[in-house]
Amino acid sequence: VIRDNETIEFDWYHKPTFSGRYLNFWSQHPVSQKIGTVAGLVDRVVLLSNPKFHFSNFVFIIEVLLGNDYPLDFIFENISNRLKNVIMASNRKNVVRENSVDVVQPSWFTVPFVRGITEKFNRLRSDHMRVSFYSINKLREFIRVQKDPLPRNNRSNVVYKISCKNCDASYVGQTCRQLKTRITEHKNHIRWNTSTRNVITEHRLQEGHEFDWDNVAILDEEPHYRKRLTSEMIFIRKQTHGLNMQTDMEGLPKAYLPIIDRL
């Protein structure tokens, strides 16, 4: 923020720790993300600084991009394209449509990026379909925030397995709550005055067996509900003597069963 003749002007500020490192041009990422890197820098110049500082800031981003191995013609082409888009977007905001119509939003199809293969999916692009890519290798795979691991019973969004102490019977379930909460419900169901069916309670009453409540196994941890259900169905299928009802696997296509059985 700059005060000049009783007016306030803005310029793009860089912290002392600014390293100038951005997505390298030769990295294993789709070209669209590299174009997005240039566009993001152009937006910072145009939207964060006074026009009097634009020239020096454009010189700055060109030097930064060159330092990240971007070809000069690639830099100038995409700076020019982004400036045109910014100007057109600004003009559109000032135009009021007299005959407005409902715009159909396109669907997005997202696939992992593998150079030489993923680009072929671009043929799917149309007015109603957009294709986007994401990188397989991410920093979080190598740099993790060091946190104390949660105790097993305090973990949530898990697929779990409860085994019988007296035979090879087992039950697989999933829960978004803390594991200890769900296990307590299974354990105490035998004392409830309810008509709700529970296969664990039935096994305890019919066979006189008890389950290993202190050693419940966590088979998977998945925050996404649909993915967690799929994981649950796969582990239900892989049980030797499963107590789960057939309805617990209704969402699993039969075509995948031979593959799961070979895992």
Short mmCIF file of C-alpha atoms in Angstrom, two decimals:
data_model
loop_
_atom_site.label_atom_id
_atom_site.label_comp_id
_atom_site.label_asym_id
_atom_site.label_seq_id
_atom_site.Cartn_x
_atom_site.Cartn_y
_atom_site.Cartn_z
CA VAL A 1 0.00 0.00 0.00
CA ILE A 2 1.50 3.32 -1.12
CA ARG A 3 0.30 6.78 -0.06
CA ASP A 4 0.89 9.37 -2.80
CA ASN A 5 -0.55 12.91 -2.76
CA GLU A 6 -3.41 11.99 -0.48
CA THR A 7 -4.29 8.96 -2.60
CA ILE A 8 -3.70 5.29 -1.90
CA GLU A 9 -2.11 3.09 -4.53
CA PHE A 10 -1.52 -0.65 -4.51
CA ASP A 11 1.41 -2.67 -5.75
CA TRP A 12 2.08 -6.40 -5.73
CA TYR A 13 4.00 -7.16 -2.53
CA HIS A 14 6.42 -10.07 -2.17
CA LYS A 15 7.45 -11.43 1.19
CA PRO A 16 11.17 -11.60 2.02
CA THR A 17 10.83 -15.39 1.91
CA PHE A 18 9.50 -15.36 -1.69
CA SER A 19 11.52 -17.97 -3.60
CA GLY A 20 10.22 -17.41 -7.12
CA ARG A 21 9.51 -21.11 -7.52
CA TYR A 22 6.43 -22.12 -9.45
CA LEU A 23 5.39 -25.22 -11.38
CA ASN A 24 8.38 -26.07 -13.58
CA PHE A 25 7.71 -26.20 -17.30
CA TRP A 26 9.31 -29.64 -17.63
CA SER A 27 7.40 -31.19 -14.74
CA GLN A 28 5.01 -34.11 -15.24
CA HIS A 29 1.86 -31.98 -15.37
CA PRO A 30 -0.68 -31.22 -18.11
CA VAL A 31 -0.04 -28.13 -20.24
CA SER A 32 -3.32 -26.65 -19.00
CA GLN A 33 -1.84 -26.35 -15.49
CA LYS A 34 1.23 -24.55 -16.85
CA ILE A 35 -1.01 -22.16 -18.76
CA GLY A 36 -2.90 -21.68 -15.50
CA THR A 37 0.35 -20.76 -13.75
CA VAL A 38 0.95 -17.95 -16.26
CA ALA A 39 -2.68 -16.83 -16.03
CA GLY A 40 -2.52 -16.68 -12.23
CA LEU A 41 0.54 -14.43 -12.33
CA VAL A 42 -1.09 -12.15 -14.92
CA ASP A 43 -4.17 -11.84 -12.71
CA ARG A 44 -1.99 -10.78 -9.80
CA VAL A 45 -0.40 -8.06 -11.89
CA VAL A 46 -3.69 -6.73 -13.26
CA LEU A 47 -5.90 -7.11 -10.20
CA LEU A 48 -3.50 -6.35 -7.35
CA SER A 49 -1.52 -3.40 -8.62
CA ASN A 50 -2.07 0.11 -9.91
CA PRO A 51 -1.65 0.48 -13.71
CA LYS A 52 1.52 2.55 -13.17
CA PHE A 53 3.19 -0.58 -11.76
CA HIS A 54 2.01 -2.99 -14.46
CA PHE A 55 5.11 -2.71 -16.66
CA SER A 56 7.57 -3.49 -13.87
CA ASN A 57 5.37 -6.33 -12.61
CA PHE A 58 5.10 -7.90 -16.07
CA VAL A 59 8.88 -7.76 -16.38
CA PHE A 60 9.04 -9.44 -12.97
CA ILE A 61 6.73 -12.35 -13.89
CA ILE A 62 8.56 -12.92 -17.18
CA GLU A 63 11.84 -13.25 -15.26
CA VAL A 64 10.20 -15.57 -12.73
CA LEU A 65 8.74 -17.80 -15.46
CA LEU A 66 12.06 -17.92 -17.30
CA GLY A 67 13.62 -19.03 -14.03
CA ASN A 68 11.15 -21.94 -14.00
CA ASP A 69 12.17 -23.00 -17.55
CA TYR A 70 9.15 -21.58 -19.39
CA PRO A 71 9.96 -20.81 -23.07
CA LEU A 72 9.75 -17.13 -23.96
CA ASP A 73 7.22 -17.64 -26.76
CA PHE A 74 5.01 -19.70 -24.41
CA ILE A 75 5.16 -16.89 -21.83
CA PHE A 76 4.25 -14.10 -24.25
CA GLU A 77 1.50 -16.09 -25.97
CA ASN A 78 -0.27 -16.93 -22.73
CA ILE A 79 0.22 -13.49 -21.18
CA SER A 80 -1.45 -12.04 -24.28
CA ASN A 81 -4.30 -14.57 -24.19
CA ARG A 82 -4.93 -13.97 -20.51
CA LEU A 83 -5.00 -10.19 -20.93
CA LYS A 84 -7.58 -10.57 -23.70
CA ASN A 85 -9.73 -12.77 -21.46
CA VAL A 86 -9.48 -10.31 -18.55
CA ILE A 87 -10.52 -7.41 -20.80
CA MET A 88 -13.40 -9.40 -22.32
CA ALA A 89 -14.61 -10.48 -18.88
CA SER A 90 -14.55 -6.88 -17.72
CA ASN A 91 -16.60 -5.78 -20.74
CA ARG A 92 -19.14 -8.56 -20.24
CA LYS A 93 -19.84 -7.33 -16.72
CA ASN A 94 -20.89 -3.98 -18.15
CA VAL A 95 -23.26 -5.45 -20.73
CA VAL A 96 -26.83 -6.20 -19.68
CA ARG A 97 -28.45 -8.94 -21.68
CA GLU A 98 -31.93 -8.04 -22.86
CA ASN A 99 -32.93 -11.61 -23.66
CA SER A 100 -31.33 -13.74 -21.01
CA VAL A 101 -31.54 -17.51 -21.43
CA ASP A 102 -30.72 -20.37 -19.13
CA VAL A 103 -27.16 -21.55 -19.68
CA VAL A 104 -26.60 -25.30 -19.41
CA GLN A 105 -23.56 -25.92 -17.24
CA PRO A 106 -21.16 -28.48 -18.73
CA SER A 107 -20.30 -31.71 -16.97
CA TRP A 108 -16.70 -32.28 -15.90
CA PHE A 109 -14.76 -35.51 -16.48
CA THR A 110 -11.60 -35.74 -14.34
CA VAL A 111 -8.82 -38.25 -14.97
CA PRO A 112 -5.27 -38.70 -13.60
CA PHE A 113 -2.58 -37.23 -15.84
CA VAL A 114 -0.19 -39.65 -17.54
CA ARG A 115 1.83 -38.03 -20.31
CA GLY A 116 1.19 -39.57 -23.72
CA ILE A 117 -2.02 -41.30 -22.63
CA THR A 118 -4.27 -38.82 -20.87
CA GLU A 119 -4.15 -36.30 -23.73
CA LYS A 120 -6.32 -38.67 -25.78
CA PHE A 121 -9.24 -37.90 -23.47
CA ASN A 122 -9.36 -34.41 -24.99
CA ARG A 123 -11.43 -35.92 -27.78
CA LEU A 124 -14.30 -36.09 -25.30
CA ARG A 125 -14.47 -32.31 -25.05
CA SER A 126 -17.72 -30.77 -26.26
CA ASP A 127 -20.13 -27.97 -25.39
CA HIS A 128 -21.59 -30.15 -22.64
CA MET A 129 -18.47 -32.02 -21.55
CA ARG A 130 -15.19 -30.70 -20.15
CA VAL A 131 -12.10 -32.76 -19.36
CA SER A 132 -9.73 -31.91 -16.52
CA PHE A 133 -6.63 -33.62 -15.20
CA TYR A 134 -5.00 -34.09 -11.83
CA SER A 135 -1.47 -35.13 -10.96
CA ILE A 136 -0.79 -38.50 -9.39
CA ASN A 137 2.35 -37.46 -7.52
CA LYS A 138 1.54 -34.80 -4.96
CA LEU A 139 3.61 -33.16 -2.27
CA ARG A 140 1.41 -34.58 0.47
CA GLU A 141 2.69 -38.03 -0.50
CA PHE A 142 6.21 -36.97 0.50
CA ILE A 143 5.71 -34.13 2.99
CA ARG A 144 3.31 -34.89 5.79
CA VAL A 145 2.32 -32.82 8.79
CA GLN A 146 3.58 -34.70 11.81
CA LYS A 147 0.58 -35.26 14.04
CA ASP A 148 0.12 -37.70 16.86
CA PRO A 149 -1.82 -40.68 15.49
CA LEU A 150 -5.34 -41.05 16.84
CA PRO A 151 -6.03 -44.07 19.03
CA ARG A 152 -7.70 -46.79 16.99
CA ASN A 153 -11.08 -46.47 18.73
CA ASN A 154 -11.17 -42.70 18.17
CA ARG A 155 -10.78 -42.91 14.41
CA SER A 156 -13.75 -42.18 12.17
CA ASN A 157 -14.76 -42.77 8.53
CA VAL A 158 -13.52 -46.35 8.73
CA VAL A 159 -14.36 -49.81 7.46
CA TYR A 160 -13.98 -52.25 10.36
CA LYS A 161 -14.08 -55.98 11.04
CA ILE A 162 -15.30 -57.65 14.25
CA SER A 163 -14.19 -61.28 14.67
CA CYS A 164 -15.77 -64.00 16.79
CA LYS A 165 -13.56 -65.39 19.57
CA ASN A 166 -14.96 -68.91 19.28
CA CYS A 167 -15.09 -69.49 15.51
CA ASP A 168 -14.02 -67.97 12.19
CA ALA A 169 -17.19 -65.87 11.84
CA SER A 170 -16.76 -62.15 11.32
CA TYR A 171 -18.74 -59.01 10.55
CA VAL A 172 -17.63 -56.10 8.37
CA GLY A 173 -19.20 -52.66 8.70
CA GLN A 174 -18.52 -48.99 8.08
CA THR A 175 -19.14 -45.83 10.08
CA CYS A 176 -18.56 -42.10 9.77
CA ARG A 177 -18.54 -41.75 13.56
CA GLN A 178 -15.82 -42.70 16.00
CA LEU A 179 -15.21 -46.44 15.92
CA LYS A 180 -15.76 -46.84 19.65
CA THR A 181 -19.27 -45.39 19.33
CA ARG A 182 -20.30 -47.92 16.68
CA ILE A 183 -18.67 -50.86 18.47
CA THR A 184 -20.48 -49.96 21.70
CA GLU A 185 -23.79 -50.07 19.78
CA HIS A 186 -22.98 -53.56 18.44
CA LYS A 187 -21.94 -54.75 21.88
CA ASN A 188 -24.99 -53.40 23.73
CA HIS A 189 -27.60 -54.33 21.12
CA ILE A 190 -28.17 -57.68 22.84
CA ARG A 191 -29.63 -55.83 25.85
CA TRP A 192 -31.94 -53.58 23.84
CA ASN A 193 -35.68 -54.26 23.68
CA THR A 194 -35.95 -53.82 19.92
CA SER A 195 -37.16 -55.77 16.90
CA THR A 196 -34.37 -54.43 14.71
CA ARG A 197 -32.35 -57.33 13.33
CA ASN A 198 -28.66 -57.52 14.21
CA VAL A 199 -26.59 -60.41 12.85
CA ILE A 200 -23.97 -60.06 15.59
CA THR A 201 -26.60 -60.37 18.33
CA GLU A 202 -28.16 -63.36 16.54
CA HIS A 203 -24.81 -65.14 16.40
CA ARG A 204 -24.18 -64.48 20.11
CA LEU A 205 -27.62 -65.81 21.09
CA GLN A 206 -27.79 -68.80 18.76
CA GLU A 207 -24.21 -70.03 19.13
CA GLY A 208 -23.41 -68.76 22.62
CA HIS A 209 -20.25 -67.16 21.22
CA GLU A 210 -18.63 -63.85 22.09
CA PHE A 211 -16.85 -61.34 19.87
CA ASP A 212 -13.39 -59.86 20.30
CA TRP A 213 -14.50 -56.32 21.09
CA ASP A 214 -11.02 -55.19 22.16
CA ASN A 215 -9.33 -56.10 18.88
CA VAL A 216 -11.59 -54.72 16.18
CA ALA A 217 -9.59 -54.44 12.95
CA ILE A 218 -9.66 -51.27 10.83
CA LEU A 219 -9.60 -52.42 7.20
CA ASP A 220 -9.79 -49.04 5.48
CA GLU A 221 -10.17 -45.35 6.19
CA GLU A 222 -12.10 -43.29 3.65
CA PRO A 223 -13.86 -39.92 4.24
CA HIS A 224 -15.91 -40.15 1.02
CA TYR A 225 -19.17 -41.95 1.78
CA ARG A 226 -19.68 -43.70 -1.57
CA LYS A 227 -16.08 -44.87 -1.72
CA ARG A 228 -16.34 -46.12 1.87
CA LEU A 229 -19.45 -48.14 0.99
CA THR A 230 -17.63 -49.69 -1.97
CA SER A 231 -14.68 -50.58 0.24
CA GLU A 232 -17.06 -52.14 2.78
CA MET A 233 -18.70 -54.32 0.12
CA ILE A 234 -15.31 -55.53 -1.14
CA PHE A 235 -14.20 -56.55 2.36
CA ILE A 236 -17.57 -58.22 3.01
CA ARG A 237 -17.00 -60.33 -0.09
CA LYS A 238 -13.49 -61.30 1.05
CA GLN A 239 -14.62 -62.76 4.40
CA THR A 240 -14.21 -66.50 5.03
CA HIS A 241 -17.35 -66.86 7.16
CA GLY A 242 -19.15 -63.55 6.95
CA LEU A 243 -22.23 -62.77 9.00
CA ASN A 244 -23.32 -59.85 6.82
CA MET A 245 -26.68 -60.03 5.11
CA GLN A 246 -26.84 -60.27 1.31
CA THR A 247 -28.41 -56.82 1.13
CA ASP A 248 -25.10 -55.37 2.35
CA MET A 249 -23.60 -56.16 -1.07
CA GLU A 250 -26.44 -55.10 -3.37
CA GLY A 251 -24.49 -52.12 -4.69
CA LEU A 252 -21.52 -54.21 -5.87
CA PRO A 253 -21.77 -55.15 -9.59
CA LYS A 254 -21.54 -58.91 -10.12
CA ALA A 255 -19.04 -58.39 -12.94
CA TYR A 256 -16.42 -57.40 -10.35
CA LEU A 257 -16.88 -60.44 -8.10
CA PRO A 258 -14.38 -62.73 -9.93
CA ILE A 259 -11.75 -59.98 -9.72
CA ILE A 260 -12.36 -59.44 -5.99
CA ASP A 261 -12.21 -63.19 -5.35
CA ARG A 262 -8.73 -63.31 -6.91
CA LEU A 263 -7.36 -60.51 -4.73
#
